[in-house]
Short mmCIF file of C-alpha atoms and ligand atoms in Angstrom, two decimals:
data_model
loop_
_atom_site.label_atom_id
_atom_site.label_comp_id
_atom_site.label_asym_id
_atom_site.label_seq_id
_atom_site.Cartn_x
_atom_site.Cartn_y
_atom_site.Cartn_z
CA UNK A 1 103.84 82.59 102.20
CA UNK A 2 106.42 85.29 102.63
CA UNK A 3 104.50 87.40 105.11
CA UNK A 4 107.57 88.64 106.97
CA UNK A 5 110.10 91.30 105.96
CA UNK A 6 113.32 92.32 107.70
CA UNK A 7 116.22 91.09 109.76
CA UNK A 8 116.16 93.21 112.88
CA UNK A 9 113.08 95.34 112.41
CA UNK A 10 110.74 92.57 111.35
CA UNK A 11 107.24 93.15 110.10
CA UNK A 12 104.76 90.31 109.61
CA UNK A 13 101.43 91.18 108.01
CA UNK A 14 98.11 89.36 107.70
CA UNK A 15 94.60 89.86 106.37
CA UNK A 16 92.28 89.98 103.41
CA UNK A 17 90.37 92.92 101.97
CA UNK A 18 86.92 91.53 102.97
CA UNK A 19 87.88 89.51 106.06
CA UNK A 20 87.30 90.69 109.65
CA UNK A 21 90.51 92.66 109.97
CA UNK A 22 93.99 93.23 108.65
CA UNK A 23 97.09 93.85 110.75
CA UNK A 24 100.54 92.77 111.72
CA UNK A 25 103.25 92.15 114.28
CA UNK A 26 106.42 94.24 114.53
CA UNK A 27 109.34 92.49 116.18
CA UNK A 28 112.60 94.21 117.07
CA UNK A 29 111.27 97.56 118.15
CA UNK A 30 113.42 99.50 120.61
CA UNK A 31 111.87 99.78 124.10
CA UNK A 32 110.67 103.21 125.28
CA UNK A 33 109.88 104.72 121.87
CA UNK A 34 107.07 107.23 122.43
CA UNK A 35 104.55 106.57 119.60
CA UNK A 36 103.25 109.76 118.02
CA UNK A 37 99.59 108.76 117.45
CA UNK A 38 98.67 112.00 115.69
CA UNK A 39 101.36 111.31 113.13
CA UNK A 40 100.07 107.70 112.75
CA UNK A 41 96.50 108.96 112.14
CA UNK A 42 97.78 111.53 109.57
CA UNK A 43 99.75 108.90 107.62
CA UNK A 44 96.96 106.30 107.78
CA UNK A 45 94.47 108.89 106.39
CA UNK A 46 96.80 109.75 103.47
CA UNK A 47 96.54 106.12 102.35
CA UNK A 48 92.96 105.27 103.47
CA UNK A 49 90.33 104.65 100.80
CA UNK A 50 87.31 106.97 100.38
CA UNK A 51 89.06 110.13 101.55
CA UNK A 52 89.09 112.07 98.27
CA UNK A 53 87.21 112.27 94.96
CA UNK A 54 90.22 110.72 93.24
CA UNK A 55 90.06 107.43 95.15
CA UNK A 56 87.87 104.36 95.47
CA UNK A 57 84.56 105.25 97.24
CA UNK A 58 85.10 102.43 99.78
CA UNK A 59 85.31 104.28 103.07
CA UNK A 60 87.43 102.88 105.88
CA UNK A 61 88.38 104.67 109.12
CA UNK A 62 91.69 102.75 109.27
CA UNK A 63 92.09 103.33 112.98
CA UNK A 64 94.79 101.09 114.40
CA UNK A 65 94.13 99.05 117.51
CA UNK A 66 97.32 98.02 119.31
CA UNK A 67 96.97 94.63 120.97
CA UNK A 68 100.40 94.22 122.59
CA UNK A 69 103.91 95.68 122.74
CA UNK A 70 103.03 99.20 123.95
CA UNK A 71 102.22 100.58 127.46
CA UNK A 72 101.33 104.21 128.29
CA UNK A 73 102.05 105.17 124.69
CA UNK A 74 105.58 103.80 124.68
CA UNK A 75 106.93 100.65 123.10
CA UNK A 76 107.83 97.88 125.56
CA UNK A 77 110.31 96.11 123.24
CA UNK A 78 108.09 93.01 122.99
CA UNK A 79 106.34 92.19 119.69
CA UNK A 80 103.88 94.95 118.89
CA UNK A 81 100.72 93.38 117.46
CA UNK A 82 98.06 95.62 115.86
CA UNK A 83 94.88 95.33 113.83
CA UNK A 84 92.72 97.46 111.56
CA UNK A 85 89.06 96.58 111.00
CA UNK A 86 87.53 96.06 107.60
CA UNK A 87 84.21 97.85 107.92
CA UNK A 88 82.95 98.93 104.49
CA UNK A 89 82.85 95.69 102.58
CA UNK A 90 80.68 94.93 99.54
CA UNK A 91 81.56 91.35 98.75
CA UNK A 92 78.68 90.69 96.35
CA UNK A 93 80.52 92.63 93.61
CA UNK A 94 82.96 89.67 93.58
CA UNK A 95 80.44 86.79 93.37
CA UNK A 96 79.75 87.13 89.66
CA UNK A 97 83.45 87.30 88.71
CA UNK A 98 84.63 84.53 91.07
CA UNK A 99 85.51 82.19 88.21
CA UNK A 100 86.36 84.86 85.63
CA UNK A 101 89.71 86.32 86.70
CA UNK A 102 90.19 90.06 86.21
CA UNK A 103 92.95 90.80 83.69
CA UNK A 104 95.85 92.53 85.48
CA UNK A 105 94.81 91.52 88.98
CA UNK A 106 96.16 88.51 90.95
CA UNK A 107 92.91 86.49 90.61
CA UNK A 108 94.19 83.86 88.16
CA UNK A 109 97.73 83.40 89.59
CA UNK A 110 96.37 83.19 93.16
CA UNK A 111 93.65 80.70 92.04
CA UNK A 112 96.34 78.42 90.57
CA UNK A 113 98.70 78.72 93.49
CA UNK A 114 96.09 78.23 96.26
CA UNK A 115 94.02 75.70 94.30
CA UNK A 116 90.92 77.93 94.38
CA UNK A 117 90.88 78.23 98.18
CA UNK A 118 92.15 81.83 98.25
CA UNK A 119 89.78 84.50 99.54
CA UNK A 120 88.52 85.96 96.22
CA UNK A 121 86.47 88.74 97.82
CA UNK A 122 87.99 92.12 97.05
CA UNK A 123 91.30 90.70 95.86
CA UNK A 124 91.73 88.98 99.22
CA UNK A 125 95.32 89.02 100.47
CA UNK A 126 96.41 90.61 97.15
CA UNK A 127 94.40 93.76 97.73
CA UNK A 128 96.05 97.18 97.98
CA UNK A 129 94.27 97.24 101.39
CA UNK A 130 97.07 95.05 102.81
CA UNK A 131 99.35 98.11 102.53
CA UNK A 132 97.64 99.69 105.55
CA UNK A 133 99.74 97.64 108.04
CA UNK A 134 102.89 98.72 106.12
CA UNK A 135 101.94 102.33 106.70
CA UNK A 136 101.45 101.80 110.45
CA UNK A 137 104.76 99.99 110.89
CA UNK A 138 106.58 102.38 108.48
CA UNK A 139 105.31 105.41 110.33
CA UNK A 140 106.81 104.09 113.52
CA UNK A 141 110.04 103.39 111.63
CA UNK A 142 110.01 106.97 110.31
CA UNK A 143 109.51 108.34 113.82
CA UNK A 144 112.58 106.37 114.98
CA UNK A 145 114.61 107.51 111.98
CA UNK A 146 113.69 111.12 112.57
CA UNK A 147 115.63 110.96 115.90
CA UNK A 148 118.73 110.53 113.68
CA UNK A 149 117.49 113.34 111.44
CA UNK A 150 116.64 110.98 108.62
CA UNK A 151 113.49 111.85 106.69
CA UNK A 152 111.63 110.19 103.83
CA UNK A 153 109.74 112.14 101.17
CA UNK A 154 107.85 111.43 97.95
CA UNK A 155 106.67 113.37 94.98
CA UNK A 156 105.06 112.32 91.72
CA UNK A 157 107.13 112.60 88.51
CA UNK A 158 104.57 111.16 86.13
CA UNK A 159 100.86 110.37 85.84
CA UNK A 160 99.90 108.98 82.46
CA UNK A 161 101.31 111.49 79.96
CA UNK A 162 101.87 114.31 82.46
CA UNK A 163 105.51 114.57 83.61
CA UNK A 164 106.90 116.63 86.45
CA UNK A 165 110.37 117.62 87.60
CA UNK A 166 112.65 115.16 89.40
CA UNK A 167 114.59 115.99 92.59
CA UNK A 168 117.89 117.74 91.76
CA UNK A 169 119.31 117.76 95.24
CA UNK A 170 118.80 121.22 96.75
CA UNK A 171 117.73 122.16 100.28
CA UNK A 172 114.98 124.31 98.70
CA UNK A 173 113.48 121.20 97.18
CA UNK A 174 113.57 119.43 100.55
CA UNK A 175 111.64 122.41 102.03
CA UNK A 176 109.15 122.11 99.24
CA UNK A 177 108.80 118.34 99.80
CA UNK A 178 107.98 119.03 103.47
CA UNK A 179 105.36 121.60 102.42
CA UNK A 180 103.58 119.34 99.93
CA UNK A 181 103.51 116.24 102.12
CA UNK A 182 99.74 116.44 102.72
CA UNK A 183 98.99 117.00 99.01
CA UNK A 184 97.16 114.21 97.10
CA UNK A 185 99.32 114.88 94.05
CA UNK A 186 102.56 116.33 95.33
CA UNK A 187 104.75 117.72 92.56
CA UNK A 188 108.04 119.60 92.67
CA UNK A 189 107.00 121.53 89.57
CA UNK A 190 104.35 124.25 89.88
CA UNK A 191 101.14 123.71 87.98
CA UNK A 192 101.56 119.99 87.39
CA UNK A 193 99.30 118.66 90.13
CA UNK A 194 96.23 120.13 88.39
CA UNK A 195 97.23 118.51 85.08
CA UNK A 196 97.77 115.15 86.87
CA UNK A 197 94.29 115.41 88.40
CA UNK A 198 92.78 116.04 84.95
CA UNK A 199 94.63 112.99 83.58
CA UNK A 200 93.15 110.78 86.35
CA UNK A 201 89.65 112.18 85.89
CA UNK A 202 89.96 111.67 82.11
CA UNK A 203 90.91 108.00 82.52
CA UNK A 204 88.02 107.43 84.93
CA UNK A 205 85.51 109.16 82.67
CA UNK A 206 86.63 106.75 79.91
CA UNK A 207 85.94 103.74 82.19
CA UNK A 208 89.66 103.24 82.38
CA UNK A 209 92.59 103.80 84.76
CA UNK A 210 96.08 105.32 84.67
CA UNK A 211 99.47 104.70 86.33
CA UNK A 212 102.48 106.84 87.17
CA UNK A 213 105.96 107.20 88.73
CA UNK A 214 106.66 108.06 92.34
CA UNK A 215 110.05 109.42 93.38
CA UNK A 216 111.29 108.75 96.91
CA UNK A 217 114.06 110.67 98.70
CA UNK A 218 115.69 109.50 101.91
CA UNK A 219 117.36 112.56 103.30
CA UNK A 220 120.03 112.76 106.04
CA UNK A 221 121.35 109.22 105.86
CA UNK A 222 125.00 108.64 106.70
CA UNK A 223 127.54 106.74 104.56
CA UNK A 224 128.19 103.06 105.27
CA UNK A 225 124.68 101.49 105.45
CA UNK A 226 123.98 98.27 103.50
CA UNK A 227 125.01 94.60 103.66
CA UNK A 228 126.47 93.38 100.35
CA UNK A 229 126.14 91.10 98.51
CA UNK A 230 122.56 89.92 98.83
CA UNK A 231 121.37 92.53 101.31
CA UNK A 232 122.85 95.43 99.33
CA UNK A 233 120.72 98.45 100.16
CA UNK A 234 119.37 98.55 96.60
CA UNK A 235 118.35 94.91 96.91
CA UNK A 236 116.70 95.47 100.26
CA UNK A 237 114.75 98.53 99.19
CA UNK A 238 113.71 96.85 95.90
CA UNK A 239 112.58 93.72 97.72
CA UNK A 240 110.10 95.63 99.90
CA UNK A 241 109.03 97.93 97.02
CA UNK A 242 108.10 94.97 94.79
CA UNK A 243 105.96 93.61 97.66
CA UNK A 244 103.66 96.62 97.20
CA UNK A 245 100.79 95.69 94.84
CA UNK A 246 101.00 97.50 91.46
CA UNK A 247 104.71 98.33 91.68
CA UNK A 248 106.29 97.10 88.41
CA UNK A 249 109.65 98.85 88.22
CA UNK A 250 112.34 100.66 90.21
CA UNK A 251 115.40 102.78 89.40
CA UNK A 252 118.01 104.37 91.60
CA UNK A 253 119.48 107.78 90.77
CA UNK A 254 119.70 108.23 87.01
CA UNK A 255 118.70 104.54 86.71
CA UNK A 256 117.91 103.56 83.16
CA UNK A 257 119.38 106.87 81.86
CA UNK A 258 122.83 105.71 83.01
CA UNK A 259 122.81 103.16 80.19
CA UNK A 260 123.11 106.01 77.69
CA UNK A 261 125.70 108.12 79.55
CA UNK A 262 129.50 108.19 79.40
CA UNK A 263 131.49 107.41 82.55
CA UNK A 264 132.79 110.97 82.71
CA UNK A 265 129.23 112.29 83.04
CA UNK A 266 127.77 109.56 85.18
CA UNK A 267 130.54 109.30 87.83
CA UNK A 268 129.81 111.23 91.00
CA UNK A 269 133.06 113.07 91.75
CA UNK A 270 134.17 113.30 95.38
CA UNK A 271 134.57 116.70 96.96
CA UNK A 272 135.19 118.22 100.46
CA UNK A 273 132.59 120.64 101.80
CA UNK A 274 132.73 122.04 105.38
CA UNK A 275 135.38 119.45 106.27
CA UNK A 276 133.09 116.66 105.12
CA UNK A 277 133.45 114.26 102.13
CA UNK A 278 130.61 114.67 99.67
CA UNK A 279 129.92 114.20 95.94
CA UNK A 280 129.40 116.92 93.31
CA UNK A 281 126.54 115.00 91.67
CA UNK A 282 124.21 112.13 92.68
CA UNK A 283 123.66 110.05 89.56
CA UNK A 284 123.96 106.80 91.59
CA UNK A 285 121.13 107.78 93.91
CA UNK A 286 123.23 107.73 97.11
CA UNK A 287 124.19 104.05 96.93
CA UNK A 288 127.48 102.60 95.62
CA UNK A 289 128.42 98.93 95.98
CA UNK A 290 125.07 98.42 97.80
CA UNK A 291 126.20 100.81 100.56
CA UNK A 292 125.15 104.42 101.20
CA UNK A 293 127.75 107.03 100.25
CA UNK A 294 126.20 109.84 102.33
CA UNK A 295 124.29 111.47 99.47
CA UNK A 296 120.46 111.43 99.65
CA UNK A 297 119.01 108.13 98.47
CA UNK A 298 116.89 108.68 95.36
CA UNK A 299 114.77 106.06 93.71
CA UNK A 300 111.66 105.98 91.55
CA UNK A 301 109.01 103.31 91.29
CA UNK A 302 106.63 102.67 88.42
CA UNK A 303 103.02 102.09 89.40
CA UNK A 304 100.85 100.35 86.81
CA UNK A 305 97.34 101.48 85.93
CA UNK A 306 94.68 100.04 88.29
CA UNK A 307 93.67 96.58 86.83
CA UNK A 308 89.96 96.75 87.72
CA UNK A 309 88.40 99.06 85.14
CA UNK A 310 84.83 99.34 83.92
CA UNK A 311 85.55 98.90 80.17
CA UNK A 312 84.55 95.44 78.86
CA UNK A 313 87.57 93.04 78.70
CA UNK A 314 88.23 89.40 77.73
CA UNK A 315 89.03 86.65 80.13
CA UNK A 316 88.40 82.93 80.62
CA UNK A 317 85.61 81.20 82.52
CA UNK A 318 87.66 78.81 84.65
CA UNK A 319 84.81 76.33 85.09
CA UNK A 320 83.74 76.18 81.43
CA UNK A 321 87.27 76.67 79.96
CA UNK A 322 85.76 79.18 77.59
CA UNK A 323 86.79 82.72 76.58
CA UNK A 324 84.20 85.23 77.86
CA UNK A 325 83.87 88.97 78.30
CA UNK A 326 83.99 90.52 81.72
CA UNK A 327 82.42 93.68 83.13
CA UNK A 328 83.89 94.57 86.45
CA UNK A 329 81.73 96.31 89.07
CA UNK A 330 82.89 97.53 92.45
CA UNK A 331 84.68 100.44 93.97
CA UNK A 332 88.14 100.98 92.49
CA UNK A 333 90.88 103.58 92.39
CA UNK A 334 91.08 105.24 88.97
CA UNK A 335 94.80 105.72 89.83
CA UNK A 336 96.77 104.07 92.59
CA UNK A 337 99.50 106.70 92.79
CA UNK A 338 97.91 109.23 95.18
CA UNK A 339 97.26 106.57 97.85
CA UNK A 340 100.49 104.66 97.42
CA UNK A 341 102.77 107.64 98.41
CA UNK A 342 102.71 106.97 102.22
CA UNK A 343 103.12 103.25 101.49
CA UNK A 344 106.36 103.86 99.56
CA UNK A 345 107.67 106.23 102.25
CA UNK A 346 106.81 103.66 104.95
CA UNK A 347 108.31 100.74 103.11
CA UNK A 348 111.52 102.69 102.50
CA UNK A 349 111.75 103.58 106.17
CA UNK A 350 111.32 99.94 107.18
CA UNK A 351 114.09 98.82 104.81
CA UNK A 352 116.47 101.60 105.95
CA UNK A 353 115.86 101.16 109.70
CA UNK A 354 116.32 97.40 109.38
CA UNK A 355 119.67 97.88 107.64
CA UNK A 356 120.81 100.52 110.16
CA UNK A 357 119.99 98.13 113.03
CA UNK A 358 122.17 95.49 111.34
CA UNK A 359 125.06 97.93 111.29
C1 FMN B 1 96.98 101.56 97.62
C2 FMN B 1 96.59 100.61 96.52
C3 FMN B 1 95.33 100.69 96.00
C4 FMN B 1 94.89 99.81 95.00
N1 FMN B 1 93.62 99.90 94.53
C5 FMN B 1 93.21 99.03 93.57
C6 FMN B 1 91.85 99.04 93.14
O1 FMN B 1 91.05 99.87 93.58
N2 FMN B 1 91.48 98.12 92.22
C7 FMN B 1 92.37 97.22 91.68
O2 FMN B 1 91.97 96.40 90.82
N3 FMN B 1 93.65 97.19 92.08
C8 FMN B 1 94.11 98.05 93.01
N4 FMN B 1 95.39 97.99 93.41
C9 FMN B 1 96.36 97.13 92.73
C10 FMN B 1 96.16 95.64 92.92
O3 FMN B 1 96.08 95.30 94.27
C11 FMN B 1 97.32 94.89 92.27
O4 FMN B 1 97.55 95.33 90.96
C12 FMN B 1 97.10 93.37 92.25
O5 FMN B 1 97.11 92.87 93.54
C13 FMN B 1 98.08 92.63 91.40
O6 FMN B 1 99.40 92.78 91.85
P1 FMN B 1 100.54 93.33 90.92
O7 FMN B 1 99.97 94.49 90.15
O8 FMN B 1 101.61 93.80 91.91
O9 FMN B 1 101.03 92.25 90.04
C14 FMN B 1 95.81 98.85 94.46
C15 FMN B 1 97.11 98.76 94.99
C16 FMN B 1 97.50 99.69 96.00
C17 FMN B 1 98.90 99.62 96.52
C1 EPS B 2 90.16 98.94 100.46
C2 EPS B 2 91.23 99.46 99.96
O1 EPS B 2 91.61 99.52 98.60
C3 EPS B 2 91.01 98.57 97.81
C4 EPS B 2 92.13 98.00 96.91
C5 EPS B 2 91.57 97.10 95.89
C6 EPS B 2 92.50 96.15 95.22
O2 EPS B 2 92.06 95.31 94.45
O3 EPS B 2 93.74 96.21 95.47
C7 EPS B 2 90.25 97.13 95.54
C8 EPS B 2 89.24 98.01 96.20
O4 EPS B 2 88.55 97.43 97.29
P1 EPS B 2 87.56 96.19 97.35
O5 EPS B 2 88.41 95.11 97.91
O6 EPS B 2 86.50 96.53 98.32
O7 EPS B 2 87.08 95.91 95.96
C9 EPS B 2 89.95 99.18 96.88
O8 EPS B 2 89.01 99.96 97.59
C10 EPS B 2 92.29 100.04 100.81
O9 EPS B 2 93.37 100.35 100.24
O10 EPS B 2 92.13 100.14 102.01
#
């Protein structure tokens, strides 16, 4: 299995949703980095289940226990191993659907690949829970990036049918992104968070779920980062983004809109401001030829609606080879977007730091 990501900053993750614990090992950390544990707790809580009325009711503390690689609060430079306990498990919800794969989840594909031996409880290794180690490692990566004044932000540009403004590139927006970091539904446009919340509640009330789009900004990054061809920065970021469960699309800068534009409108013209080379627009999302051009990196990821819904659906009984209906019980997110924001920021930070270390 591909449990490891990265060339220099390497993260290996392990665990299943209803096993003893989940966790990981980070290899390649600089020695002497003072870990900000308050920041770690803040980021872990943003992602943790059961924290708000918009999430799954499963309640996990998601406190991280460091097993090696840190002494007196500072990294030693040796592999940093860590674990997070699974405490609020309710595996019986999964007994009755063990042989009737949930549409939209990984149950059937994992059953085929692992010949039925995969841990089926709570989605096993395919659960969104496995993103908690990414947040721990990615928060450390963000702390290291911050020393070079690089910061990662997210906001929501769509939930179901509610759309919100995209980042246009101003310092004022960066200030706003800092302010709304703790929000469950951060939006650059006033009044949209409330409408997004209503959209999520409406889906849940209908026994259904809803998806959305998350925009990520990496601010303060210098030009010249990326390793073309196959480790182009777009490739590296996309690779880690698609490892996050429920991510089904990504676009950089104007992305799919570029297909309908003329070159004269889409090209980012070079300019000189305060003796520095810059660009008058950022339609390419800060990356050209797979290498940063010094503009903020902008990308958006599409998050699908949560697969486990309470509406009756059709599936197949794997033992009887018969089509049957399925009613899913359990504790599920009506929308994954609010909890995936710190995961996307963390994954972006890991990809960027790894590429910067290669340089
Ligand atoms: C933070 C987070 C929370 C999630 N919560 C749920 C959930 O409550 N119920 C569910 O069925 N899927 C949930 N998912 C999505 C599934 O894990 C995911 O759709 C599934 O593993 C199949 O993978 P794929 O959608 O990437 O193909 C969540 C994903 C993330 C990242
Ligand atoms: C536990 C978390 O999210 C889980 C992600 C998830 C899924 O299928 O992805 C299903 C639900 O849990 P369970 O495995 O108990 O059914 C969510 O609560 C978490 O993110 O920490």
